[in-house]
Tab-separated table of C-alpha atoms in Angstrom:
chain	number	residue	atom	x	y	z
Q	77	ASP	CA	0.000	0.000	0.000
Q	78	SER	CA	1.569	3.264	-1.188
Q	79	GLY	CA	-0.476	5.488	1.114
Q	80	VAL	CA	-2.111	7.252	-1.837
Q	81	THR	CA	-5.860	6.748	-1.997
Q	82	GLN	CA	-8.090	7.146	-5.026
Q	83	THR	CA	-11.847	7.053	-5.330
Q	84	PRO	CA	-13.829	5.620	-6.904
Q	85	LYS	CA	-12.108	2.386	-7.871
Q	86	HIS	CA	-14.348	1.865	-10.874
Q	87	LEU	CA	-16.533	4.264	-12.798
Q	88	ILE	CA	-18.865	3.465	-15.658
Q	89	THR	CA	-20.540	6.303	-17.481
Q	90	ALA	CA	-21.884	7.328	-20.861
Q	91	THR	CA	-20.458	9.493	-23.603
Q	92	GLY	CA	-20.992	13.191	-23.085
Q	93	GLN	CA	-21.075	12.906	-19.305
Q	94	ARG	CA	-18.794	14.494	-16.714
Q	95	VAL	CA	-17.003	12.695	-13.894
Q	96	THR	CA	-14.731	13.634	-11.005
Q	97	LEU	CA	-11.896	11.477	-9.782
Q	98	ARG	CA	-10.505	12.058	-6.322
Q	99	CYS	CA	-7.040	11.547	-4.892
Q	100	SER	CA	-5.617	11.888	-1.403
Q	101	PRO	CA	-1.817	12.024	-1.318
Q	102	ARG	CA	0.404	10.356	1.234
Q	103	SER	CA	0.633	12.160	4.530
Q	104	GLY	CA	3.245	14.893	4.217
Q	105	ASP	CA	3.386	14.894	0.416
Q	106	LEU	CA	2.780	18.271	-1.166
Q	107	SER	CA	2.915	17.313	-4.825
Q	108	VAL	CA	0.203	15.448	-6.710
Q	109	TYR	CA	0.407	14.064	-10.218
Q	110	TRP	CA	-2.229	12.637	-12.539
Q	111	TYR	CA	-1.519	9.985	-15.175
Q	112	GLN	CA	-3.642	8.215	-17.759
Q	113	GLN	CA	-2.874	4.604	-18.659
Q	114	SER	CA	-4.430	3.105	-21.765
Q	115	LEU	CA	-3.520	0.176	-23.972
Q	116	ASP	CA	-2.700	2.291	-27.009
Q	117	GLN	CA	-1.073	5.310	-25.321
Q	118	GLY	CA	0.667	3.676	-22.372
Q	119	LEU	CA	1.262	5.695	-19.218
Q	120	GLN	CA	0.872	9.393	-19.979
Q	121	PHE	CA	1.540	12.279	-17.636
Q	122	LEU	CA	-1.383	14.679	-17.443
Q	123	ILE	CA	-0.686	17.340	-14.839
Q	124	GLN	CA	1.148	18.103	-11.587
Q	125	TYR	CA	0.205	20.290	-8.647
Q	126	TYR	CA	2.405	21.384	-5.820
Q	127	ASN	CA	0.885	22.842	-2.677
Q	128	GLY	CA	-2.180	23.966	-4.577
Q	129	GLU	CA	-0.450	25.404	-7.629
Q	130	GLU	CA	-0.070	23.899	-11.078
Q	131	ARG	CA	3.568	23.036	-11.716
Q	132	ALA	CA	3.745	20.969	-14.895
Q	133	LYS	CA	1.382	20.073	-17.669
Q	134	GLY	CA	1.463	17.153	-20.076
Q	135	ASN	CA	-0.860	16.122	-22.871
Q	136	ILE	CA	-3.999	16.939	-20.939
Q	137	LEU	CA	-7.072	17.559	-23.056
Q	138	GLU	CA	-8.971	20.820	-22.712
Q	139	ARG	CA	-11.988	18.770	-21.623
Q	140	PHE	CA	-9.995	17.688	-18.580
Q	141	SER	CA	-9.155	19.875	-15.613
Q	142	ALA	CA	-7.684	19.352	-12.192
Q	143	GLN	CA	-7.118	21.171	-8.961
Q	144	GLN	CA	-5.459	20.654	-5.623
Q	145	PHE	CA	-7.280	21.857	-2.559
Q	146	PRO	CA	-5.887	23.437	0.644
Q	147	ASP	CA	-6.031	20.051	2.385
Q	148	LEU	CA	-3.829	18.797	-0.494
Q	149	HIS	CA	-6.297	16.349	-1.944
Q	150	SER	CA	-6.777	16.641	-5.679
Q	151	GLU	CA	-9.588	16.135	-8.125
Q	152	LEU	CA	-9.443	15.397	-11.833
Q	153	ASN	CA	-12.527	16.473	-13.740
Q	154	LEU	CA	-13.275	14.862	-17.094
Q	155	SER	CA	-16.078	16.334	-19.159
Q	156	SER	CA	-17.799	15.659	-22.486
Q	157	LEU	CA	-16.528	12.131	-22.184
Q	158	GLU	CA	-15.695	10.124	-25.291
Q	159	LEU	CA	-15.213	6.405	-25.776
Q	160	GLY	CA	-11.471	6.993	-26.082
Q	161	ASP	CA	-11.312	8.399	-22.568
Q	162	SER	CA	-11.803	4.901	-21.181
Q	163	ALA	CA	-8.594	4.186	-19.289
Q	164	LEU	CA	-6.975	3.756	-15.914
Q	165	TYR	CA	-6.322	7.059	-14.198
Q	166	PHE	CA	-3.573	7.106	-11.613
Q	167	CYS	CA	-2.746	9.685	-9.047
Q	168	ALA	CA	0.744	9.849	-7.575
Q	169	SER	CA	2.263	12.002	-4.871
Q	170	SER	CA	5.713	13.055	-3.758
Q	171	VAL	CA	7.176	15.100	-0.959
Q	172	ALA	CA	8.565	17.879	-3.142
Q	173	GLN	CA	8.084	19.034	-6.690
Q	174	GLY	CA	11.250	18.442	-8.713
Q	175	ALA	CA	12.610	15.427	-10.551
Q	176	GLY	CA	14.280	12.881	-8.320
Q	177	ASN	CA	11.464	12.965	-5.805
Q	178	GLU	CA	9.984	9.476	-5.661
Q	179	GLN	CA	6.432	9.376	-6.901
Q	180	PHE	CA	4.125	7.004	-5.045
Q	181	PHE	CA	1.210	5.803	-7.149
Q	182	GLY	CA	-2.299	5.106	-5.973
Q	183	PRO	CA	-4.326	2.038	-7.014
Q	184	GLY	CA	-6.018	3.913	-9.845
Q	185	THR	CA	-9.557	4.571	-11.014
Q	186	ARG	CA	-10.773	2.521	-13.939
Q	187	LEU	CA	-13.030	4.644	-16.125
Q	188	THR	CA	-15.256	2.995	-18.682
Q	189	VAL	CA	-17.163	5.222	-21.088
Q	190	LEU	CA	-20.004	3.448	-22.891
E	56	GLN	CA	6.687	12.061	-30.419
E	57	GLN	CA	7.763	9.218	-28.189
E	58	GLN	CA	10.709	10.385	-26.153
E	59	VAL	CA	11.515	7.150	-24.326
E	60	LYS	CA	11.729	3.947	-26.325
E	61	GLN	CA	11.590	0.665	-24.428
E	62	SER	CA	12.341	-2.870	-25.552
E	63	PRO	CA	11.466	-5.664	-25.617
E	64	GLN	CA	7.695	-5.475	-25.389
E	65	SER	CA	7.612	-8.859	-23.671
E	66	LEU	CA	10.193	-11.157	-22.174
E	67	ILE	CA	10.177	-14.729	-20.929
E	68	VAL	CA	13.025	-15.789	-18.650
E	69	GLN	CA	13.707	-18.994	-16.799
E	70	LYS	CA	13.868	-18.918	-13.022
E	71	GLY	CA	17.367	-17.970	-11.942
E	72	GLY	CA	18.158	-16.276	-15.229
E	73	ILE	CA	18.932	-12.634	-15.984
E	74	SER	CA	16.200	-10.343	-17.294
E	75	ILE	CA	17.386	-7.358	-19.323
E	76	ILE	CA	15.175	-4.475	-20.403
E	77	ASN	CA	16.484	-1.574	-22.450
E	78	CYS	CA	15.451	2.030	-22.849
E	79	ALA	CA	16.645	4.904	-25.006
E	80	TYR	CA	15.809	8.550	-24.688
E	81	GLU	CA	16.098	11.609	-26.895
E	82	ASN	CA	15.818	14.638	-24.650
E	83	THR	CA	19.224	15.502	-23.196
E	84	ALA	CA	17.523	17.595	-20.507
E	85	PHE	CA	16.416	14.427	-18.732
E	86	ASP	CA	18.323	14.003	-15.473
E	87	TYR	CA	16.397	11.364	-13.577
E	88	PHE	CA	15.776	7.823	-14.765
E	89	PRO	CA	13.520	5.617	-12.634
E	90	TRP	CA	12.227	2.116	-13.253
E	91	TYR	CA	8.742	1.167	-12.121
E	92	GLN	CA	7.227	-2.257	-11.538
E	93	GLN	CA	3.508	-2.792	-12.009
E	94	PHE	CA	1.483	-5.851	-11.053
E	95	PRO	CA	-1.982	-6.430	-12.546
E	96	GLY	CA	-4.616	-4.301	-10.862
E	97	LYS	CA	-2.044	-2.187	-9.035
E	98	GLY	CA	-0.405	1.154	-9.555
E	99	PRO	CA	3.243	1.367	-10.638
E	100	ALA	CA	5.802	1.195	-7.822
E	101	LEU	CA	9.307	2.611	-7.922
E	102	LEU	CA	11.911	-0.128	-8.185
E	103	ILE	CA	15.199	1.717	-8.607
E	104	ALA	CA	16.343	5.045	-10.058
E	105	ILE	CA	19.562	6.616	-11.311
E	106	ARG	CA	20.960	10.052	-12.031
E	107	PRO	CA	23.213	10.622	-15.084
E	108	ASP	CA	26.302	11.305	-12.967
E	109	VAL	CA	26.771	7.578	-12.313
E	110	SER	CA	27.011	4.710	-14.790
E	111	GLU	CA	25.565	1.967	-12.621
E	112	LYS	CA	23.392	1.542	-9.568
E	113	LYS	CA	22.649	-1.713	-7.828
E	114	GLU	CA	19.972	-2.510	-5.285
E	115	GLY	CA	19.726	-6.164	-4.373
E	116	ARG	CA	19.023	-8.178	-7.519
E	117	PHE	CA	18.210	-5.052	-9.544
E	118	THR	CA	20.841	-3.044	-11.419
E	119	ILE	CA	20.520	-0.004	-13.663
E	120	SER	CA	23.232	0.539	-16.238
E	121	PHE	CA	23.399	4.030	-17.716
E	122	ASN	CA	25.211	5.182	-20.865
E	123	LYS	CA	24.970	8.952	-21.133
E	124	SER	CA	26.734	9.288	-24.480
E	125	ALA	CA	24.457	6.713	-26.088
E	126	LYS	CA	21.408	8.065	-24.264
E	127	GLN	CA	20.507	4.569	-23.156
E	128	PHE	CA	19.814	2.853	-19.871
E	129	SER	CA	18.866	-0.653	-18.932
E	130	LEU	CA	17.471	-2.700	-16.080
E	131	HIS	CA	19.056	-6.016	-15.176
E	132	ILE	CA	17.236	-8.406	-12.875
E	133	MET	CA	19.615	-11.047	-11.596
E	134	ASP	CA	18.419	-14.446	-10.387
E	135	SER	CA	14.941	-13.738	-11.751
E	136	GLN	CA	12.086	-15.230	-9.721
E	137	PRO	CA	8.459	-16.024	-10.595
E	138	GLY	CA	7.468	-13.222	-8.210
E	139	ASP	CA	9.249	-10.780	-10.531
E	140	SER	CA	6.637	-11.468	-13.213
E	141	ALA	CA	5.140	-8.030	-13.818
E	142	THR	CA	5.201	-5.137	-16.244
E	143	TYR	CA	8.260	-2.919	-16.030
E	144	PHE	CA	8.348	0.696	-17.143
E	145	CYS	CA	11.363	2.875	-17.615
E	146	ALA	CA	10.882	6.597	-17.309
E	147	ALA	CA	12.812	9.797	-17.674
E	148	GLY	CA	12.268	13.108	-15.978
E	149	HIS	CA	13.687	16.525	-15.398
E	150	THR	CA	12.841	19.458	-13.231
E	151	GLY	CA	11.181	22.099	-15.359
E	152	GLY	CA	11.620	25.819	-15.122
E	153	GLY	CA	8.651	26.139	-12.805
E	154	GLY	CA	9.996	23.425	-10.551
E	155	GLY	CA	7.674	20.845	-12.000
E	156	ASN	CA	8.509	17.178	-12.486
E	157	LYS	CA	7.229	15.591	-15.649
E	158	LEU	CA	7.967	11.873	-16.036
E	159	THR	CA	7.908	10.428	-19.547
E	160	PHE	CA	7.345	6.682	-19.517
E	161	GLY	CA	8.413	3.954	-21.894
E	162	THR	CA	5.799	1.628	-23.329
E	163	GLY	CA	6.420	-1.142	-20.814
E	164	THR	CA	7.857	-4.663	-20.854
E	165	GLN	CA	5.780	-7.599	-19.734
E	166	LEU	CA	8.143	-9.986	-17.941
E	167	LYS	CA	7.258	-13.584	-17.237
E	168	VAL	CA	9.604	-15.729	-15.202
E	169	GLU	CA	9.002	-19.423	-15.707
E	170	LEU	CA	9.862	-22.220	-13.324
């Protein structure tokens, strides 16, 4: 158990809908990362927050947004969902923000868009 | 554009053998190279990592070899065990101007260790 929690574990929804994925980092970690894992794209970095502020951005679609709250938990919002958004979404956390800080991954949320 | 190329896609090794997974990168700004292990239904977990100022790092049965001039690095698993059967990802990262940390992952290698 990495100490990172993600809810829900599974999510099934329809195209065009909006969902929110939640992540609680390890105790003491200030940085939160979101990744998407799919069969065709592999593990892709989406976005990073550090102590409430956006720090790095990857190939995150405009339909997706995230934020980190004062209690350091983070939410990833996915809207206007398409079939291709079906994937595993992982949250990771680390103590600090730069490279070299070990990222601890949560168990993931499996999103299925029908 | 894929910035970290990983091979092979899958690997079958006999128990006690050596598993070798290779990665190559393009971006010379990368300065952190971790390897992650992922079991089915679980999130990736850090196995071992290296910085470009050393050519080799060993932790137990796991060794990273790093060749800066060739922009390549590899994972060696000595005395491979059935419990090592998992998917392995190499990654590369660097600290961006804003202090951010953006890991770029390879495509993964599915390792199976047979008895």
